[in-house]
Coordinates of C-alpha atoms in Angstrom, one line a residue:
Chain A
X457 CA -98.9 36.2 21.4
X458 CA -102.5 37.0 21.6
X459 CA -101.8 40.1 19.5
X460 CA -100.2 37.9 16.8
X461 CA -103.1 35.6 16.7
X462 CA -105.5 38.4 16.5
X463 CA -103.5 39.9 13.6
X464 CA -103.4 36.7 11.7
X465 CA -107.1 36.3 12.1
X466 CA -107.8 39.9 11.3
X467 CA -106.3 40.0 7.9
X468 CA -103.7 38.7 5.5
X469 CA -100.7 37.5 7.3
X470 CA -98.2 39.2 5.0
X471 CA -97.2 42.2 7.2
X472 CA -96.5 39.9 10.1
X473 CA -94.2 37.6 8.2
X474 CA -92.4 40.6 6.7
X475 CA -91.8 41.9 10.2
X476 CA -90.4 38.6 11.4
X477 CA -88.1 38.3 8.4
X478 CA -86.5 41.7 9.0
X479 CA -86.3 41.0 12.7
X480 CA -84.6 37.7 12.1
X481 CA -82.3 39.3 9.7
X482 CA -81.3 41.9 12.3
X483 CA -80.8 39.1 14.9
X484 CA -78.7 37.1 12.5
X485 CA -76.6 40.2 11.8
X486 CA -76.0 40.8 15.5
X487 CA -75.0 37.2 16.0
X488 CA -72.7 37.4 13.1
X489 CA -70.9 40.4 14.6
X490 CA -70.7 38.7 18.0
X491 CA -69.1 35.6 16.5
X492 CA -66.8 37.7 14.3
X493 CA -65.5 39.6 17.3
X494 CA -64.9 36.3 19.1
X495 CA -63.0 34.8 16.2
X496 CA -61.1 38.0 15.7
X497 CA -59.9 37.8 19.3
X498 CA -58.8 34.2 18.7
X499 CA -57.1 35.0 15.5
X500 CA -55.4 38.2 16.6
X501 CA -54.3 37.3 20.2
X502 CA -50.8 35.9 19.2
X503 CA -49.7 38.8 17.0
X504 CA -51.0 41.4 19.6
X505 CA -49.3 39.5 22.4
X506 CA -46.1 39.6 20.3
X507 CA -46.4 43.4 20.1
X508 CA -47.2 43.7 23.9
X509 CA -44.1 41.7 24.8
X510 CA -41.9 43.5 22.3
X511 CA -42.5 46.8 24.3
X512 CA -41.4 45.3 27.6
X513 CA -38.1 45.2 29.4
X514 CA -36.8 41.8 30.6
X515 CA -37.4 42.9 34.2
X516 CA -41.0 43.5 33.5
X517 CA -41.4 40.2 31.6
X518 CA -40.0 38.2 34.6
X519 CA -42.0 40.1 37.1
X520 CA -45.2 38.5 38.2
X521 CA -47.5 41.2 36.9
X522 CA -50.3 41.3 34.4
X523 CA -48.7 39.9 31.3
X524 CA -51.4 41.5 29.1
X525 CA -50.4 45.0 29.8
X526 CA -47.3 47.1 29.4
X527 CA -46.4 49.2 32.4
X528 CA -43.1 50.7 31.3
X529 CA -43.2 50.7 27.5
X530 CA -39.8 50.8 25.9
X531 CA -38.4 50.7 22.4
X532 CA -35.1 49.2 23.6
X533 CA -35.8 45.8 22.0
X534 CA -36.3 47.4 18.6
X535 CA -33.2 49.6 18.8
X536 CA -31.1 46.8 20.0
X537 CA -32.2 44.4 17.2
X538 CA -32.1 47.0 14.4
X539 CA -28.5 47.9 15.4
X540 CA -27.3 44.3 15.8
X541 CA -25.3 43.1 12.8
X542 CA -26.5 39.6 13.3
X543 CA -30.2 40.4 13.0
X544 CA -29.6 42.7 10.0
X545 CA -27.7 39.9 8.3
X546 CA -30.7 37.6 8.7
X547 CA -32.9 40.2 7.4
X548 CA -30.7 40.9 4.4
X549 CA -30.4 37.2 3.6
X550 CA -34.1 36.8 3.7
X551 CA -34.7 39.9 1.6
X552 CA -32.2 38.9 -1.1
X553 CA -33.4 35.4 -1.3
X554 CA -37.1 36.3 -1.5
X555 CA -36.5 39.0 -4.2
X556 CA -34.3 36.8 -6.3
X557 CA -36.7 33.8 -5.9
X558 CA -39.6 35.9 -7.1
X559 CA -37.6 37.0 -10.1
X560 CA -36.5 33.4 -11.0
X561 CA -40.0 32.2 -10.5
X562 CA -41.5 34.7 -12.8
X563 CA -38.8 34.1 -15.5
X564 CA -39.5 30.4 -15.4
X565 CA -43.2 30.3 -15.0
X566 CA -44.5 33.1 -17.2
X567 CA -43.1 31.6 -20.4
X568 CA -44.0 28.1 -19.2
X569 CA -47.6 29.1 -18.5
X570 CA -47.7 30.9 -21.8
X571 CA -46.6 27.8 -23.6
X572 CA -48.9 25.5 -21.8
X573 CA -51.9 27.8 -22.2
X574 CA -51.5 28.6 -25.9
X575 CA -49.4 26.1 -27.8
X576 CA -50.9 22.7 -28.0
X577 CA -48.1 20.3 -28.3
X578 CA -47.7 16.7 -27.5
X579 CA -48.2 16.1 -23.8
X580 CA -49.0 19.7 -23.0
X581 CA -52.1 18.8 -20.9
X582 CA -50.2 16.0 -19.2
X583 CA -47.4 18.4 -18.4
X584 CA -49.9 21.0 -17.0
X585 CA -51.4 18.4 -14.7
X586 CA -47.9 17.2 -13.8
X587 CA -46.9 20.7 -12.8
X588 CA -49.8 20.9 -10.5
X589 CA -49.1 17.5 -9.0
X590 CA -45.5 18.4 -8.2
X591 CA -47.0 21.2 -6.1
X592 CA -48.5 18.6 -3.9
X593 CA -45.2 17.0 -3.1
X594 CA -44.3 18.5 0.2
X595 CA -40.8 19.8 1.0
X596 CA -40.8 17.5 4.0
X597 CA -40.5 14.6 1.6
X598 CA -37.6 16.1 -0.3
X599 CA -35.2 17.6 2.2
X600 CA -33.4 14.4 3.1
X601 CA -32.6 13.2 -0.5
X602 CA -31.6 16.8 -1.4
X603 CA -29.3 16.8 1.6
X604 CA -27.6 13.7 0.3
X605 CA -27.5 15.0 -3.3
X606 CA -25.7 18.1 -2.1
X607 CA -23.2 16.0 -0.3
X608 CA -22.6 14.1 -3.6
X609 CA -22.2 17.3 -5.5
X610 CA -19.5 18.4 -3.1
X611 CA -17.7 15.1 -3.4
X612 CA -17.5 15.2 -7.2
X613 CA -17.2 18.9 -8.0
X614 CA -16.0 20.5 -4.8
X615 CA -18.9 22.9 -4.8
X616 CA -20.1 23.3 -1.3
X617 CA -23.9 23.6 -1.4
X618 CA -24.6 23.0 2.3
X619 CA -24.3 26.0 4.6
X620 CA -24.6 28.6 1.9
X621 CA -27.7 30.7 1.8
X622 CA -27.5 31.0 -1.9
X623 CA -28.3 27.3 -2.3
X624 CA -31.8 28.3 -1.1
X625 CA -32.1 30.2 -4.3
X626 CA -31.9 26.9 -6.2
X627 CA -34.4 25.1 -4.0
X628 CA -37.1 27.6 -3.3
X629 CA -38.3 27.8 -6.9
X630 CA -39.5 24.2 -6.5
X631 CA -42.0 25.5 -4.0
X632 CA -43.1 28.5 -6.0
X633 CA -42.8 27.6 -9.7
X634 CA -45.5 24.9 -9.9
X635 CA -48.2 26.9 -8.2
X636 CA -47.4 30.1 -9.9
X637 CA -47.4 28.4 -13.3
X638 CA -50.7 26.7 -12.5
X639 CA -52.5 29.9 -11.6
X640 CA -51.0 31.8 -14.6
X641 CA -52.1 29.0 -17.0
X642 CA -55.6 29.8 -15.7
X643 CA -55.2 33.5 -16.2
X644 CA -53.6 33.2 -19.6
X645 CA -56.3 30.7 -20.8
X646 CA -59.0 33.3 -19.9
X647 CA -57.5 35.8 -22.4
X648 CA -59.6 35.8 -25.6
X649 CA -57.8 34.0 -28.4
X650 CA -58.7 36.8 -30.8
X651 CA -56.3 39.1 -29.1
X652 CA -53.1 37.1 -29.7
X653 CA -54.4 35.9 -33.1
X654 CA -54.7 39.5 -34.2
X655 CA -51.2 40.1 -32.9
X656 CA -49.8 37.2 -34.9
X657 CA -51.5 38.4 -38.0
X658 CA -49.9 41.8 -37.5
X659 CA -46.6 40.0 -37.6
X660 CA -45.8 39.8 -33.9
X661 CA -43.4 37.0 -32.7
X662 CA -44.4 34.7 -29.9
X663 CA -42.1 36.7 -27.6
X664 CA -43.8 40.0 -28.6
X665 CA -47.2 38.5 -28.1
X666 CA -46.2 37.5 -24.6
X667 CA -44.7 40.8 -23.6
X668 CA -47.1 43.1 -25.4
X669 CA -50.4 41.3 -24.8
X670 CA -50.3 38.6 -22.2
X671 CA -48.2 40.2 -19.5
X672 CA -50.2 43.5 -19.4
X673 CA -53.6 41.8 -19.6
X674 CA -52.8 39.1 -17.0
X675 CA -51.1 41.5 -14.7
X676 CA -53.4 40.9 -11.7
X677 CA -52.6 37.2 -11.9
X678 CA -48.9 37.9 -12.2
X679 CA -49.0 40.1 -9.1
X680 CA -50.9 37.5 -7.2
X681 CA -48.2 34.9 -8.2
X682 CA -45.4 37.3 -7.2
X683 CA -47.0 37.9 -3.7
X684 CA -47.4 34.2 -3.3
X685 CA -43.8 33.5 -4.3
X686 CA -42.6 36.2 -1.9
X687 CA -44.6 35.0 1.1
X688 CA -43.6 31.4 0.5
X689 CA -39.9 32.1 0.3
X690 CA -40.0 34.6 3.2
X691 CA -41.7 32.0 5.4
X692 CA -39.8 28.9 4.5
X693 CA -38.3 27.3 7.5
X694 CA -37.5 23.6 6.8
X695 CA -34.9 24.0 4.1
X696 CA -32.8 26.7 5.7
X697 CA -32.9 24.8 9.0
X698 CA -31.7 21.7 7.3
X699 CA -29.1 23.3 4.9
X700 CA -27.6 26.2 6.8
X701 CA -25.9 26.4 10.1
X702 CA -23.4 29.2 10.5
X703 CA -24.9 32.5 11.8
X704 CA -24.0 34.6 8.8
X705 CA -25.9 32.2 6.4
X706 CA -29.2 32.0 8.3
X707 CA -32.5 33.5 7.2
X708 CA -34.9 35.3 9.5
X709 CA -37.1 32.5 10.9
X710 CA -34.2 30.1 11.6
X711 CA -32.0 33.0 12.8
X712 CA -34.4 34.1 15.4
X713 CA -34.9 30.7 16.7
X714 CA -31.3 29.6 16.8
X715 CA -29.5 32.7 17.9
X716 CA -31.9 34.6 20.1
X717 CA -32.5 31.5 22.2
X718 CA -29.3 31.0 24.1
X719 CA -29.3 27.7 25.9
X720 CA -32.2 27.8 28.3
X721 CA -32.3 31.5 28.5
X722 CA -35.2 32.9 26.6
X723 CA -34.9 36.6 26.0
X724 CA -38.6 36.9 25.2
X725 CA -38.7 40.6 24.6
X726 CA -36.2 40.3 21.8
X727 CA -37.5 37.1 20.4
X728 CA -41.0 38.7 20.0
X729 CA -39.6 41.8 18.6
X730 CA -37.5 39.8 16.1
X731 CA -40.5 37.7 15.1
X732 CA -42.7 40.7 14.7
X733 CA -40.2 42.6 12.5
X734 CA -39.8 39.4 10.5
X735 CA -43.6 39.1 10.1
X736 CA -43.8 42.7 9.0
X737 CA -42.9 42.5 5.3
X738 CA -45.6 40.0 4.4
X739 CA -48.1 41.9 6.5
X740 CA -47.3 45.2 4.9
X741 CA -47.5 43.7 1.4
X742 CA -50.8 42.1 2.2
X743 CA -52.2 45.2 3.8
X744 CA -51.8 47.0 0.4
X745 CA -52.3 44.1 -2.0
X746 CA -54.8 41.9 -0.1
X747 CA -57.2 41.7 -3.0
X748 CA -54.6 40.4 -5.4
X749 CA -53.4 37.9 -2.8
X750 CA -56.9 36.6 -2.2
X751 CA -57.5 36.4 -6.0
X752 CA -54.4 34.4 -6.3
X753 CA -55.4 32.1 -3.4
X754 CA -58.8 31.4 -4.8
X755 CA -57.7 31.1 -8.4
X756 CA -56.2 27.8 -7.7
X757 CA -56.5 26.0 -4.5
X758 CA -53.5 26.6 -2.2
X759 CA -51.7 25.2 0.7
X760 CA -53.7 25.4 3.9
Chain B
X1493 CA -39.7 25.4 -25.9
X1494 CA -40.6 27.9 -23.3
X1495 CA -41.6 25.3 -20.8
X1496 CA -38.1 23.8 -20.7
X1497 CA -36.7 25.6 -17.6
X1498 CA -39.8 24.5 -15.8
X1499 CA -39.3 20.9 -16.8
X1500 CA -35.7 21.0 -15.8
X1501 CA -36.4 22.5 -12.4
X1502 CA -39.1 20.0 -11.6
X1503 CA -37.2 17.0 -12.9
X1504 CA -33.9 17.9 -11.2
X1505 CA -35.2 19.1 -7.8
X1506 CA -38.5 17.4 -7.3
X1507 CA -38.9 14.2 -9.3
X1508 CA -35.3 13.0 -9.0
X1509 CA -35.0 13.5 -5.2
X1510 CA -38.3 11.8 -4.8
X1511 CA -37.2 8.7 -6.6
X1512 CA -33.7 9.0 -5.0
X1513 CA -35.3 8.8 -1.6
X1514 CA -36.7 5.4 -2.5
X1515 CA -33.2 4.3 -3.2
X1516 CA -31.9 5.9 0.0
X1517 CA -34.5 4.1 2.1
X1518 CA -32.9 0.8 1.1
X1519 CA -29.4 1.5 2.4
X1520 CA -27.9 1.0 5.8
X1521 CA -26.9 3.8 8.1
X1522 CA -23.5 4.5 6.6
X1523 CA -25.0 4.2 3.1
X1524 CA -22.6 1.6 1.9
X1525 CA -24.7 -1.5 1.9
X1526 CA -28.1 -2.4 0.3
X1527 CA -30.4 -3.7 3.0
X1528 CA -33.6 -4.0 1.1
X1529 CA -36.5 -3.5 3.4
X1530 CA -34.3 -3.6 6.4
X1531 CA -35.1 0.0 7.4
X1532 CA -38.8 -0.7 7.1
X1533 CA -38.6 -3.8 9.3
X1534 CA -36.6 -1.9 11.8
X1535 CA -39.2 0.9 12.0
X1536 CA -42.1 -1.6 12.3
X1537 CA -40.5 -3.0 15.4
X1538 CA -40.2 0.3 17.1
X1539 CA -42.9 1.6 19.3
X1540 CA -42.0 5.3 18.5
X1541 CA -42.8 4.7 14.9
X1542 CA -46.3 3.5 15.6
X1543 CA -46.8 6.5 18.0
X1544 CA -45.7 8.8 15.2
X1545 CA -48.1 7.2 12.7
X1546 CA -50.9 7.6 15.2
X1547 CA -50.0 11.1 16.1
X1548 CA -49.7 12.2 12.4
X1549 CA -53.2 10.9 11.7
X1550 CA -54.8 12.3 14.8
X1551 CA -53.0 15.6 14.2
X1552 CA -54.0 15.9 10.5
X1553 CA -57.6 14.7 10.8
X1554 CA -58.5 16.7 13.9
X1555 CA -56.8 19.9 12.7
X1556 CA -58.4 19.7 9.2
X1557 CA -61.9 19.0 10.6
X1558 CA -61.7 22.0 13.0
X1559 CA -60.1 24.3 10.3
X1560 CA -62.9 23.4 7.9
X1561 CA -65.7 24.0 10.5
X1562 CA -64.3 27.2 11.8
X1563 CA -63.5 28.4 8.2
X1564 CA -67.0 27.6 7.1
X1565 CA -68.7 29.4 10.0
X1566 CA -66.5 32.4 9.8
X1567 CA -67.1 32.7 6.1
X1568 CA -70.8 32.6 6.7
X1569 CA -70.6 35.3 9.3
X1570 CA -68.5 37.5 7.1
X1571 CA -70.8 36.9 4.2
X1572 CA -73.8 37.8 6.3
X1573 CA -72.6 41.3 7.2
X1574 CA -73.0 44.3 4.9
X1575 CA -70.6 44.4 2.0
X1576 CA -69.0 47.7 3.2
X1577 CA -67.4 46.2 6.3
X1578 CA -66.4 42.9 4.8
X1579 CA -63.0 43.9 3.5
X1580 CA -62.0 45.1 7.0
X1581 CA -63.1 41.9 8.7
X1582 CA -61.6 39.7 6.0
X1583 CA -58.3 41.5 6.4
X1584 CA -58.2 41.1 10.2
X1585 CA -59.2 37.4 10.0
X1586 CA -56.6 36.6 7.4
X1587 CA -53.7 37.8 9.6
X1588 CA -52.7 34.3 11.0
X1589 CA -52.4 33.0 7.5
X1590 CA -50.0 35.8 6.4
X1591 CA -47.5 35.7 9.3
X1592 CA -44.8 33.1 8.6
X1593 CA -45.8 30.1 10.7
X1594 CA -42.3 29.8 12.3
X1595 CA -42.7 33.3 13.8
X1596 CA -46.3 33.1 14.9
X1597 CA -45.6 29.7 16.5
X1598 CA -43.0 31.5 18.6
X1599 CA -45.7 33.8 19.9
X1600 CA -47.8 30.8 20.8
X1601 CA -44.8 29.2 22.5
X1602 CA -44.5 32.3 24.6
X1603 CA -48.2 32.3 25.4
X1604 CA -47.8 28.7 26.6
X1605 CA -44.7 29.3 28.6
X1606 CA -44.7 27.2 31.8
X1607 CA -43.7 29.9 34.3
X1608 CA -45.0 33.1 32.7
X1609 CA -47.8 31.7 30.6
X1610 CA -50.2 34.5 29.7
X1611 CA -53.0 31.9 29.3
X1612 CA -52.4 30.4 32.7
X1613 CA -52.4 34.0 34.2
X1614 CA -55.9 34.5 32.8
X1615 CA -57.0 31.1 34.1
X1616 CA -55.7 32.0 37.5
X1617 CA -57.8 35.2 37.4
X1618 CA -60.9 33.0 36.7
X1619 CA -59.9 30.5 39.3
X1620 CA -59.1 27.7 36.8
X1621 CA -56.1 25.6 37.7
X1622 CA -53.1 26.2 35.4
X1623 CA -52.5 23.9 32.5
X1624 CA -49.1 22.4 31.6
X1625 CA -49.6 23.3 27.9
X1626 CA -46.5 21.8 26.5
X1627 CA -45.3 19.7 29.4
X1628 CA -48.0 17.1 29.4
X1629 CA -48.3 14.8 26.3
X1630 CA -52.1 15.2 26.0
X1631 CA -52.0 19.0 26.4
X1632 CA -49.0 19.2 24.1
X1633 CA -51.0 17.4 21.4
X1634 CA -53.9 19.7 22.0
X1635 CA -51.6 22.7 21.7
X1636 CA -50.0 21.7 18.4
X1637 CA -53.4 21.1 16.9
X1638 CA -54.7 24.4 18.3
X1639 CA -51.9 26.3 16.7
X1640 CA -52.4 24.5 13.4
X1641 CA -56.1 25.3 13.4
X1642 CA -55.3 28.9 14.2
X1643 CA -52.9 29.1 11.3
X1644 CA -55.0 27.3 8.7
X1645 CA -58.6 28.3 9.4
X1646 CA -58.3 31.7 7.6
X1647 CA -57.4 29.9 4.4
X1648 CA -60.6 27.9 4.6
X1649 CA -62.5 31.0 5.4
X1650 CA -61.2 32.8 2.3
X1651 CA -61.9 29.8 0.0
X1652 CA -65.4 29.3 1.3
X1653 CA -66.1 33.0 1.1
X1654 CA -65.2 33.0 -2.5
X1655 CA -67.5 30.0 -3.0
X1656 CA -70.3 31.6 -1.1
X1657 CA -70.1 34.7 -3.3
X1658 CA -70.4 32.6 -6.4
X1659 CA -73.8 31.1 -5.3
X1660 CA -76.5 32.9 -7.3
X1661 CA -78.8 35.0 -5.2
X1662 CA -81.8 33.8 -7.1
X1663 CA -81.4 30.3 -5.7
X1664 CA -81.9 31.7 -2.2
X1665 CA -84.9 33.7 -3.3
X1666 CA -86.4 30.7 -4.9
X1667 CA -85.8 28.7 -1.8
X1668 CA -87.4 31.3 0.5
X1669 CA -90.4 31.5 -1.7
X1670 CA -90.8 27.7 -1.4
X1671 CA -90.7 28.3 2.3
X1672 CA -87.3 26.9 3.1
X1673 CA -85.9 27.8 6.5
X1674 CA -82.4 28.8 7.3
X1675 CA -81.2 25.3 7.8
X1676 CA -82.8 24.0 4.6
X1677 CA -81.3 26.8 2.6
X1678 CA -77.9 25.9 4.0
X1679 CA -78.3 22.1 3.4
X1680 CA -80.0 22.1 0.0
X1681 CA -78.7 25.3 -1.6
X1682 CA -75.4 26.4 -0.1
X1683 CA -73.7 23.0 0.5
X1684 CA -74.3 21.5 -2.9
X1685 CA -73.1 24.6 -4.6
X1686 CA -69.9 24.6 -2.5
X1687 CA -69.3 20.9 -2.6
X1688 CA -66.4 21.1 -5.1
X1689 CA -64.6 23.8 -3.3
X1690 CA -65.1 22.2 0.1
X1691 CA -63.7 18.8 -1.1
X1692 CA -60.7 20.2 -2.9
X1693 CA -59.8 22.6 0.0
X1694 CA -60.1 19.7 2.5
X1695 CA -57.9 17.5 0.4
X1696 CA -55.3 20.1 0.0
X1697 CA -55.3 21.0 3.6
X1698 CA -55.0 17.3 4.5
X1699 CA -51.9 17.0 2.5
X1700 CA -50.1 20.1 4.0
X1701 CA -51.3 19.4 7.5
X1702 CA -50.1 15.8 7.3
X1703 CA -46.7 17.0 6.0
X1704 CA -46.6 19.9 8.6
X1705 CA -43.2 20.7 10.0
X1706 CA -42.9 24.3 11.2
X1707 CA -45.5 24.3 14.0
X1708 CA -44.6 21.1 15.6
X1709 CA -40.9 21.7 15.3
X1710 CA -41.0 25.2 16.9
X1711 CA -43.6 24.4 19.5
X1712 CA -42.5 21.1 20.9
X1713 CA -39.8 19.7 18.7
X1714 CA -41.6 16.5 19.0
X1715 CA -41.5 16.3 22.8
X1716 CA -42.4 15.5 25.5
X1717 CA -40.8 12.1 25.0
X1718 CA -41.5 12.1 21.2
X1719 CA -45.2 12.2 21.8
X1720 CA -46.0 15.0 19.4
X1721 CA -43.7 14.0 16.5
X1722 CA -45.3 13.9 13.1
X1723 CA -43.6 12.2 10.1
X1724 CA -41.8 15.3 9.0
X1725 CA -40.3 16.3 12.3
X1726 CA -39.3 12.8 13.2
X1727 CA -37.7 12.3 9.8
X1728 CA -35.8 15.5 10.4
X1729 CA -34.7 14.4 13.8
X1730 CA -33.5 11.0 12.6
X1731 CA -32.1 12.0 9.2
X1732 CA -30.5 15.4 9.7
X1733 CA -29.9 15.7 13.4
X1734 CA -29.4 12.0 14.0
X1735 CA -27.2 11.5 10.9
X1736 CA -29.1 8.4 9.8
X1737 CA -30.2 9.6 6.3
X1738 CA -31.6 6.3 5.1
X1739 CA -33.8 5.9 8.1
X1740 CA -35.0 9.5 7.8
X1741 CA -35.8 9.0 4.2
X1742 CA -37.7 5.8 5.1
X1743 CA -39.8 7.7 7.6
X1744 CA -40.7 10.5 5.2
X1745 CA -41.7 8.0 2.6
X1746 CA -44.6 7.0 4.7
X1747 CA -46.3 10.2 3.7
X1748 CA -46.5 9.0 0.1
X1749 CA -49.5 6.7 0.3
X1750 CA -51.7 9.5 1.7
X1751 CA -50.4 11.9 -0.9
X1752 CA -51.1 9.4 -3.6
X1753 CA -54.7 8.9 -2.6
X1754 CA -55.3 12.6 -2.3
X1755 CA -53.6 13.2 -5.6
X1756 CA -55.9 10.7 -7.3
X1757 CA -59.0 12.4 -6.0
X1758 CA -57.7 15.9 -6.9
X1759 CA -56.7 14.7 -10.3
X1760 CA -60.2 13.3 -10.9
X1761 CA -61.7 16.6 -9.8
X1762 CA -59.5 18.5 -12.2
X1763 CA -60.2 16.3 -15.3
X1764 CA -63.9 16.5 -14.5
X1765 CA -63.6 20.3 -14.4
X1766 CA -61.7 20.2 -17.6
X1767 CA -64.4 18.2 -19.3
X1768 CA -67.1 20.5 -18.2
X1769 CA -65.3 23.6 -19.5

């Protein structure tokens, strides 16, 4: 302290304050890392614990040993699940549903976003806002009336909508289409008008303008929307829980919860393995396409 | 009309069911007789209903506050470290948001397990008495909120990080030259610049947290003794499992007022943004 005073007295105080800024920067950096590590531990504990448990035998799980360590690692849980028809059926249902929903969503929302971003017609802004607002209506409000409506449909047409996984193909787009349309309106609106005007002058139809100009230029936005649609339909839990019951119609999240838990017996090794494998597709997609995903999240504001 | 499929989907599967649920809410259990506000009256007389109202509000508000705080601080820390390492950290910290909540909640369920709880094992190691995570009403409430915060905080982090990156560096330089300290820079530069993003993220999160289903359903299924039910899970229990569709529809309708208020605020924000552009 005496030295500091001497220095301030001795000359211009600039070097001292520079020193303190870089020192406080360094300290801030160290603290940032400390807290980031703490938060990373908090955020990653459940998935890591899933992985630890998935490598254990049931004997080891029920033994009173350290639950945070694997003493006899085994892949039995994985082989058992990956050869079980039931689990593969859930996986197949989930995969088909998600892929088809992504396709439907794109077929519906790309043209809609194009129309709303470029053609000014009566009510187009109202419609754009309306699309956005429907995104805010949660599925937890709609599953009961939908349940009843499906029962009506059966009564009058004989088409059984409940307990068929393909009915989810009809409902999931309501979760994905509004948001995907909304972020693509944003992307399409940012494309310079000159581009498509030039195309129209060259004699391109609306459809050609869309496929030749908008889709290539707005590809990052479209990829973001596709990832979003995929993760939403992969993770959806309420609708399949409400509308499907027999084991060959279930999707992954519901399947794991209803079939791997038998009565009061929890086969935790398999449950964790099943959950981890179920979480894998979105995790893999996001490992490769994280930047698109984040761009999509921040382009509009999303569910949180 | 290229927007036609969109309009049809929304009208048939969102708008129509929403209105239809209003009609459902006025029918009796077997759905043959119009009972007017009978279902509402019935609910108002039930203690469980008021408990659900209280729990839904506590759940949503507490969870959103913690998500926003944690998200804000984590975003700051990520923003503070050198650009090179940011991608890696961001990726790690975003993991909870990417795993389907029904599956990650299973992991939490297992961590909370009464006889083999990995948390209680650690507590025992430190000499802390074990905690009945899901067996005791208060701890069960704490647990569902904790899991929700865990799941939702990364979303706030990513939104705030995007907002932080959009604050021009010159503003901070100007503030430092004027002698502003760390706190003043945060309060007078960062927060005003982020205000829009913060308010819209909080509103969104409030809506989805209020309407949450997966976490509560998997973790406690509303128990012990209905203490952790929120509107969505209780509506599911009454409407689908209990077979009383009108009553379930009535319960889920109670989410509408909050949604309406939030929608008005968000709409105002959007039109404001539209006017600026």
